mmCIF file of C-alpha atoms in Angstrom:
data_model
loop_
_atom_site.group_PDB
_atom_site.id
_atom_site.type_symbol
_atom_site.label_atom_id
_atom_site.label_comp_id
_atom_site.label_asym_id
_atom_site.label_seq_id
_atom_site.Cartn_x
_atom_site.Cartn_y
_atom_site.Cartn_z
ATOM 1 C CA GLU B 22 -16.259 0.739 -12.299
ATOM 2 C CA ALA B 23 -16.646 0.621 -8.474
ATOM 3 C CA GLY B 24 -13.499 0.172 -5.899
ATOM 4 C CA VAL B 25 -12.958 -1.024 -3.546
ATOM 5 C CA ALA B 26 -15.763 -0.314 -0.462
ATOM 6 C CA GLN B 27 -14.804 -0.161 3.608
ATOM 7 C CA SER B 28 -16.487 0.923 6.143
ATOM 8 C CA PRO B 29 -17.003 2.741 8.905
ATOM 9 C CA ARG B 30 -14.764 5.478 7.456
ATOM 10 C CA TYR B 31 -13.922 6.416 11.454
ATOM 11 C CA LYS B 32 -13.958 4.460 14.759
ATOM 12 C CA ILE B 33 -13.144 5.860 18.655
ATOM 13 C CA ILE B 34 -13.552 3.065 20.910
ATOM 14 C CA GLU B 35 -12.107 2.277 24.437
ATOM 15 C CA LYS B 36 -9.435 -0.061 24.709
ATOM 16 C CA ARG B 37 -10.880 -3.049 25.935
ATOM 17 C CA GLN B 38 -13.529 -3.179 23.451
ATOM 18 C CA SER B 39 -13.897 -5.056 20.103
ATOM 19 C CA VAL B 40 -14.119 -3.623 17.026
ATOM 20 C CA ALA B 41 -15.120 -4.540 13.704
ATOM 21 C CA PHE B 42 -14.437 -3.642 10.120
ATOM 22 C CA TRP B 43 -15.696 -4.375 6.757
ATOM 23 C CA CYS B 44 -14.197 -4.579 2.485
ATOM 24 C CA ASN B 45 -15.805 -5.304 -0.385
ATOM 25 C CA PRO B 46 -13.346 -5.599 -3.444
ATOM 26 C CA ILE B 47 -13.820 -4.707 -6.537
ATOM 27 C CA SER B 48 -15.811 -7.215 -8.718
ATOM 28 C CA GLY B 49 -14.307 -9.705 -10.081
ATOM 29 C CA HIS B 50 -10.606 -9.596 -8.114
ATOM 30 C CA ALA B 51 -9.594 -12.629 -6.500
ATOM 31 C CA THR B 52 -7.468 -11.639 -3.606
ATOM 32 C CA LEU B 53 -8.321 -9.630 -0.762
ATOM 33 C CA TYR B 54 -5.892 -7.202 2.057
ATOM 34 C CA TRP B 55 -5.932 -5.778 5.169
ATOM 35 C CA TYR B 56 -2.968 -3.373 6.063
ATOM 36 C CA GLN B 57 -2.561 -1.531 9.185
ATOM 37 C CA GLN B 58 -0.927 2.231 8.694
ATOM 38 C CA ILE B 59 0.660 3.783 11.337
ATOM 39 C CA LEU B 60 0.648 7.373 11.473
ATOM 40 C CA GLY B 61 4.054 8.843 9.716
ATOM 41 C CA GLN B 62 4.362 4.974 8.438
ATOM 42 C CA GLY B 63 4.204 2.995 5.305
ATOM 43 C CA PRO B 64 1.164 0.057 5.447
ATOM 44 C CA LYS B 65 2.227 -2.943 6.246
ATOM 45 C CA LEU B 66 0.408 -6.011 5.796
ATOM 46 C CA LEU B 67 -2.100 -7.970 8.365
ATOM 47 C CA ILE B 68 -3.623 -10.604 6.685
ATOM 48 C CA GLN B 69 -4.236 -11.606 2.319
ATOM 49 C CA PHE B 70 -6.704 -13.780 1.203
ATOM 50 C CA GLN B 71 -6.426 -15.315 -1.917
ATOM 51 C CA ASN B 72 -10.110 -16.154 -2.487
ATOM 52 C CA ASN B 73 -11.338 -17.566 0.390
ATOM 53 C CA GLY B 74 -8.170 -18.806 1.394
ATOM 54 C CA VAL B 75 -5.756 -17.316 3.416
ATOM 55 C CA VAL B 76 -2.073 -16.895 1.950
ATOM 56 C CA ASP B 77 -0.468 -14.711 4.276
ATOM 57 C CA ASP B 78 -0.989 -13.482 7.768
ATOM 58 C CA SER B 79 2.479 -14.063 9.256
ATOM 59 C CA GLN B 80 2.218 -10.362 10.232
ATOM 60 C CA LEU B 81 -1.475 -10.986 11.770
ATOM 61 C CA PRO B 82 -1.469 -10.591 15.784
ATOM 62 C CA LYS B 83 -3.574 -13.431 16.225
ATOM 63 C CA ASP B 84 -4.284 -12.763 20.474
ATOM 64 C CA ARG B 85 -6.265 -10.513 19.107
ATOM 65 C CA PHE B 86 -6.862 -9.652 15.606
ATOM 66 C CA SER B 87 -8.902 -12.227 13.490
ATOM 67 C CA ALA B 88 -10.323 -11.999 9.728
ATOM 68 C CA GLU B 89 -12.365 -13.576 7.158
ATOM 69 C CA ARG B 90 -13.576 -13.742 3.648
ATOM 70 C CA LEU B 91 -16.481 -16.656 3.914
ATOM 71 C CA LYS B 92 -17.539 -16.430 0.157
ATOM 72 C CA GLY B 93 -14.580 -15.656 -1.278
ATOM 73 C CA VAL B 94 -15.835 -11.803 -2.017
ATOM 74 C CA ASP B 95 -16.145 -9.628 1.005
ATOM 75 C CA SER B 96 -14.211 -9.751 4.421
ATOM 76 C CA THR B 97 -14.664 -8.503 7.481
ATOM 77 C CA LEU B 98 -11.635 -7.531 10.030
ATOM 78 C CA LYS B 99 -11.665 -7.603 13.475
ATOM 79 C CA ILE B 100 -10.047 -6.922 16.893
ATOM 80 C CA GLN B 101 -10.668 -7.803 20.261
ATOM 81 C CA PRO B 102 -9.740 -6.771 22.782
ATOM 82 C CA ALA B 103 -8.475 -3.278 21.631
ATOM 83 C CA LYS B 104 -5.427 -1.869 22.568
ATOM 84 C CA LEU B 105 -3.849 1.636 22.494
ATOM 85 C CA GLU B 106 -1.131 0.886 20.310
ATOM 86 C CA ASP B 107 -4.179 -0.873 17.331
ATOM 87 C CA SER B 108 -4.765 2.946 16.652
ATOM 88 C CA ALA B 109 -4.416 3.260 12.410
ATOM 89 C CA VAL B 110 -5.621 3.357 9.569
ATOM 90 C CA TYR B 111 -6.887 0.147 8.362
ATOM 91 C CA LEU B 112 -6.475 -0.465 4.486
ATOM 92 C CA CYS B 113 -8.875 -2.628 2.334
ATOM 93 C CA ALA B 114 -7.091 -4.021 -0.844
ATOM 94 C CA SER B 115 -7.723 -5.817 -3.580
ATOM 95 C CA SER B 116 -5.780 -7.244 -7.336
ATOM 96 C CA LEU B 117 -7.350 -9.466 -10.026
ATOM 97 C CA ALA B 118 -4.629 -11.815 -10.445
ATOM 98 C CA GLY B 119 -3.715 -12.182 -7.136
ATOM 99 C CA THR B 120 -0.611 -13.930 -6.219
ATOM 100 C CA ARG B 121 0.210 -14.966 -9.958
ATOM 101 C CA ARG B 122 1.897 -12.120 -11.294
ATOM 102 C CA GLY B 123 4.122 -9.534 -9.980
ATOM 103 C CA THR B 124 3.001 -6.863 -11.997
ATOM 104 C CA ASP B 125 -0.905 -7.270 -10.214
ATOM 105 C CA THR B 126 -1.919 -3.765 -9.372
ATOM 106 C CA GLN B 127 -3.418 -3.301 -5.367
ATOM 107 C CA TYR B 128 -6.281 -0.708 -5.269
ATOM 108 C CA PHE B 129 -7.301 0.460 -1.790
ATOM 109 C CA GLY B 130 -9.774 1.673 -0.737
ATOM 110 C CA PRO B 131 -10.661 4.254 1.251
ATOM 111 C CA GLY B 132 -9.748 3.037 5.076
ATOM 112 C CA THR B 133 -11.107 3.176 8.127
ATOM 113 C CA ARG B 134 -9.594 5.416 11.300
ATOM 114 C CA LEU B 135 -9.350 3.514 13.953
ATOM 115 C CA THR B 136 -8.696 5.921 17.007
ATOM 116 C CA VAL B 137 -8.527 3.611 20.957
ATOM 117 C CA LEU B 138 -8.292 5.971 23.712
ATOM 118 C CA ALA C 27 18.084 -4.290 5.971
ATOM 119 C CA GLN C 28 15.499 -2.105 5.066
ATOM 120 C CA LYS C 29 13.181 -3.462 1.815
ATOM 121 C CA ILE C 30 12.532 0.178 0.509
ATOM 122 C CA THR C 31 14.261 3.441 1.492
ATOM 123 C CA GLN C 32 12.829 6.853 1.190
ATOM 124 C CA THR C 33 14.971 9.399 2.084
ATOM 125 C CA GLN C 34 13.485 12.193 1.794
ATOM 126 C CA PRO C 35 11.150 13.235 4.464
ATOM 127 C CA GLY C 36 9.774 16.317 2.724
ATOM 128 C CA MET C 37 9.933 17.719 -0.695
ATOM 129 C CA PHE C 38 9.068 21.149 -2.056
ATOM 130 C CA VAL C 39 8.606 22.474 -6.073
ATOM 131 C CA GLN C 40 7.026 25.339 -7.776
ATOM 132 C CA GLU C 41 3.850 24.969 -9.699
ATOM 133 C CA LYS C 42 4.389 23.948 -13.078
ATOM 134 C CA GLU C 43 8.432 23.164 -12.091
ATOM 135 C CA ALA C 44 9.516 19.155 -12.351
ATOM 136 C CA VAL C 45 10.149 17.059 -9.217
ATOM 137 C CA THR C 46 12.239 13.719 -8.408
ATOM 138 C CA LEU C 47 11.512 11.478 -5.360
ATOM 139 C CA ASP C 48 14.075 8.906 -4.285
ATOM 140 C CA CYS C 49 13.561 5.639 -3.584
ATOM 141 C CA THR C 50 15.631 2.581 -3.197
ATOM 142 C CA TYR C 51 14.875 -1.222 -2.847
ATOM 143 C CA ASP C 52 17.373 -4.101 -1.600
ATOM 144 C CA THR C 53 15.788 -7.764 -2.954
ATOM 145 C CA SER C 54 17.629 -10.373 -3.992
ATOM 146 C CA ASP C 55 14.512 -11.763 -6.532
ATOM 147 C CA PRO C 56 15.838 -11.400 -10.094
ATOM 148 C CA SER C 57 11.933 -11.150 -10.713
ATOM 149 C CA TYR C 58 9.693 -7.896 -8.734
ATOM 150 C CA GLY C 59 7.891 -5.598 -9.314
ATOM 151 C CA LEU C 60 7.941 -1.318 -8.029
ATOM 152 C CA PHE C 61 5.127 0.629 -7.116
ATOM 153 C CA TRP C 62 4.336 4.453 -6.640
ATOM 154 C CA TYR C 63 1.640 5.261 -4.991
ATOM 155 C CA LYS C 64 0.013 8.742 -3.922
ATOM 156 C CA GLN C 65 -1.643 9.021 -0.481
ATOM 157 C CA PRO C 66 -3.482 12.705 -0.431
ATOM 158 C CA SER C 67 -4.598 14.103 3.474
ATOM 159 C CA SER C 68 -8.094 12.391 2.651
ATOM 160 C CA GLY C 69 -6.100 8.897 3.446
ATOM 161 C CA GLU C 70 -7.167 6.718 0.063
ATOM 162 C CA MET C 71 -3.560 5.328 -1.665
ATOM 163 C CA ILE C 72 -4.209 6.299 -5.334
ATOM 164 C CA PHE C 73 -1.674 3.757 -7.684
ATOM 165 C CA LEU C 74 -0.030 5.847 -9.862
ATOM 166 C CA ILE C 75 2.560 4.052 -11.711
ATOM 167 C CA TYR C 76 4.322 0.397 -11.893
ATOM 168 C CA GLN C 77 7.739 -0.997 -13.176
ATOM 169 C CA GLY C 78 8.708 -5.128 -13.650
ATOM 170 C CA SER C 79 12.053 -5.941 -12.907
ATOM 171 C CA TYR C 80 12.379 -7.477 -16.614
ATOM 172 C CA ASP C 81 10.811 -4.097 -18.391
ATOM 173 C CA GLN C 82 13.801 -2.765 -20.897
ATOM 174 C CA GLN C 83 11.862 0.574 -20.414
ATOM 175 C CA ASN C 84 11.018 3.198 -17.596
ATOM 176 C CA ALA C 85 7.567 3.180 -17.401
ATOM 177 C CA THR C 86 5.667 5.843 -18.162
ATOM 178 C CA GLU C 87 1.963 7.613 -16.985
ATOM 179 C CA GLY C 88 1.395 10.919 -18.360
ATOM 180 C CA ARG C 89 2.956 13.193 -15.575
ATOM 181 C CA TYR C 90 4.617 10.172 -14.161
ATOM 182 C CA SER C 91 7.576 8.248 -14.823
ATOM 183 C CA LEU C 92 9.529 6.168 -13.284
ATOM 184 C CA ASN C 93 13.350 6.546 -13.446
ATOM 185 C CA PHE C 94 14.989 2.847 -13.127
ATOM 186 C CA GLN C 95 18.155 2.590 -12.228
ATOM 187 C CA LYS C 96 18.807 -1.808 -11.924
ATOM 188 C CA ALA C 97 21.841 -2.078 -11.003
ATOM 189 C CA ARG C 98 21.789 0.426 -8.734
ATOM 190 C CA LYS C 99 18.481 -1.061 -7.522
ATOM 191 C CA SER C 100 16.662 2.683 -7.464
ATOM 192 C CA ALA C 101 13.148 3.493 -8.416
ATOM 193 C CA ASN C 102 12.790 7.176 -8.443
ATOM 194 C CA LEU C 103 8.891 8.966 -9.290
ATOM 195 C CA VAL C 104 9.540 12.206 -11.658
ATOM 196 C CA ILE C 105 6.461 14.480 -11.442
ATOM 197 C CA SER C 106 6.585 16.668 -14.567
ATOM 198 C CA ALA C 107 4.624 19.867 -14.741
ATOM 199 C CA SER C 108 3.763 19.646 -10.576
ATOM 200 C CA GLN C 109 0.602 21.219 -9.864
ATOM 201 C CA LEU C 110 -1.510 22.025 -6.542
ATOM 202 C CA GLY C 111 -3.192 19.074 -6.378
ATOM 203 C CA ASP C 112 -0.065 17.158 -6.734
ATOM 204 C CA SER C 113 0.623 18.645 -2.705
ATOM 205 C CA ALA C 114 0.587 14.613 -0.828
ATOM 206 C CA MET C 115 2.221 11.764 0.623
ATOM 207 C CA TYR C 116 4.376 9.308 -2.156
ATOM 208 C CA PHE C 117 4.744 5.987 -1.171
ATOM 209 C CA CYS C 118 7.013 3.396 -3.007
ATOM 210 C CA ALA C 119 6.651 -0.251 -3.066
ATOM 211 C CA MET C 120 7.804 -3.694 -3.924
ATOM 212 C CA ARG C 121 5.775 -6.722 -4.919
ATOM 213 C CA GLU C 122 7.928 -9.905 -4.242
ATOM 214 C CA ARG C 123 7.903 -13.928 -4.975
ATOM 215 C CA ILE C 124 7.246 -15.508 -2.029
ATOM 216 C CA PRO C 125 10.379 -17.004 -0.399
ATOM 217 C CA GLY C 126 10.827 -21.091 -1.407
ATOM 218 C CA GLY C 127 8.486 -20.443 -4.071
ATOM 219 C CA THR C 128 6.422 -18.809 -7.231
ATOM 220 C CA SER C 129 3.795 -16.868 -5.923
ATOM 221 C CA TYR C 130 3.751 -13.242 -5.332
ATOM 222 C CA GLY C 131 2.836 -12.084 -1.722
ATOM 223 C CA LYS C 132 2.718 -8.638 -0.378
ATOM 224 C CA LEU C 133 3.411 -4.986 -0.758
ATOM 225 C CA THR C 134 6.484 -3.609 1.575
ATOM 226 C CA PHE C 135 6.247 -0.056 2.009
ATOM 227 C CA GLY C 136 8.247 2.767 2.394
ATOM 228 C CA GLN C 137 8.382 5.224 5.011
ATOM 229 C CA GLY C 138 6.727 7.514 2.297
ATOM 230 C CA THR C 139 7.629 11.118 0.963
ATOM 231 C CA ILE C 140 5.644 14.374 1.387
ATOM 232 C CA LEU C 141 5.393 16.757 -1.591
ATOM 233 C CA THR C 142 4.077 19.552 -0.871
ATOM 234 C CA VAL C 143 3.518 21.705 -4.159
ATOM 235 C CA HIS C 144 4.102 25.917 -3.749
ATOM 236 C CA PRO C 145 1.775 28.158 -6.020
#
């Protein structure tokens, strides 16, 4: 079974530029998550989708970050314009049952390492 | 208050010995899940083991076991017979129900513990 796919793996941009990350979850997984992991910290949720609806985007900086999951499968996370503090690893995860079960395991992709200069 | 606390920034262990990584958590929800993930230098988060709040027995997965002490709100990870490939960052995480509802939300992670296995 293929895991969570993410691209690109690395991205370097100047501040105020825009950038987009792509994620394809494990086949059949209803729930998709985007996490931001700043160096030396644990990941923090940016947004959670259940199929193509948003469950939680309370920690998404909506003035510059946006995300979509139009057909309930793959997802795109965009930053526009980027700031220096956005330098981090952006992790995508997916899970089968989503919000219904606390036991539902989230499986992570390899991440995209973003550097903003 | 921190929801997940990992008090050991770094741990060292000799190859083939056992090591315990500490995790304490804070929640008022009686229904929750506790997870441990491994993050090697490559960056990917690898799921290791899960413990549900209502599980009567401690979880085990191969060389990994979870020492779950509900009253103390601790969920320590025990790695037996350490291997060089176990050197990585280890994260404890908790999943609770979204406040006011019955649906489960995000994972909340601790700060992590860097484990180094010496030959």
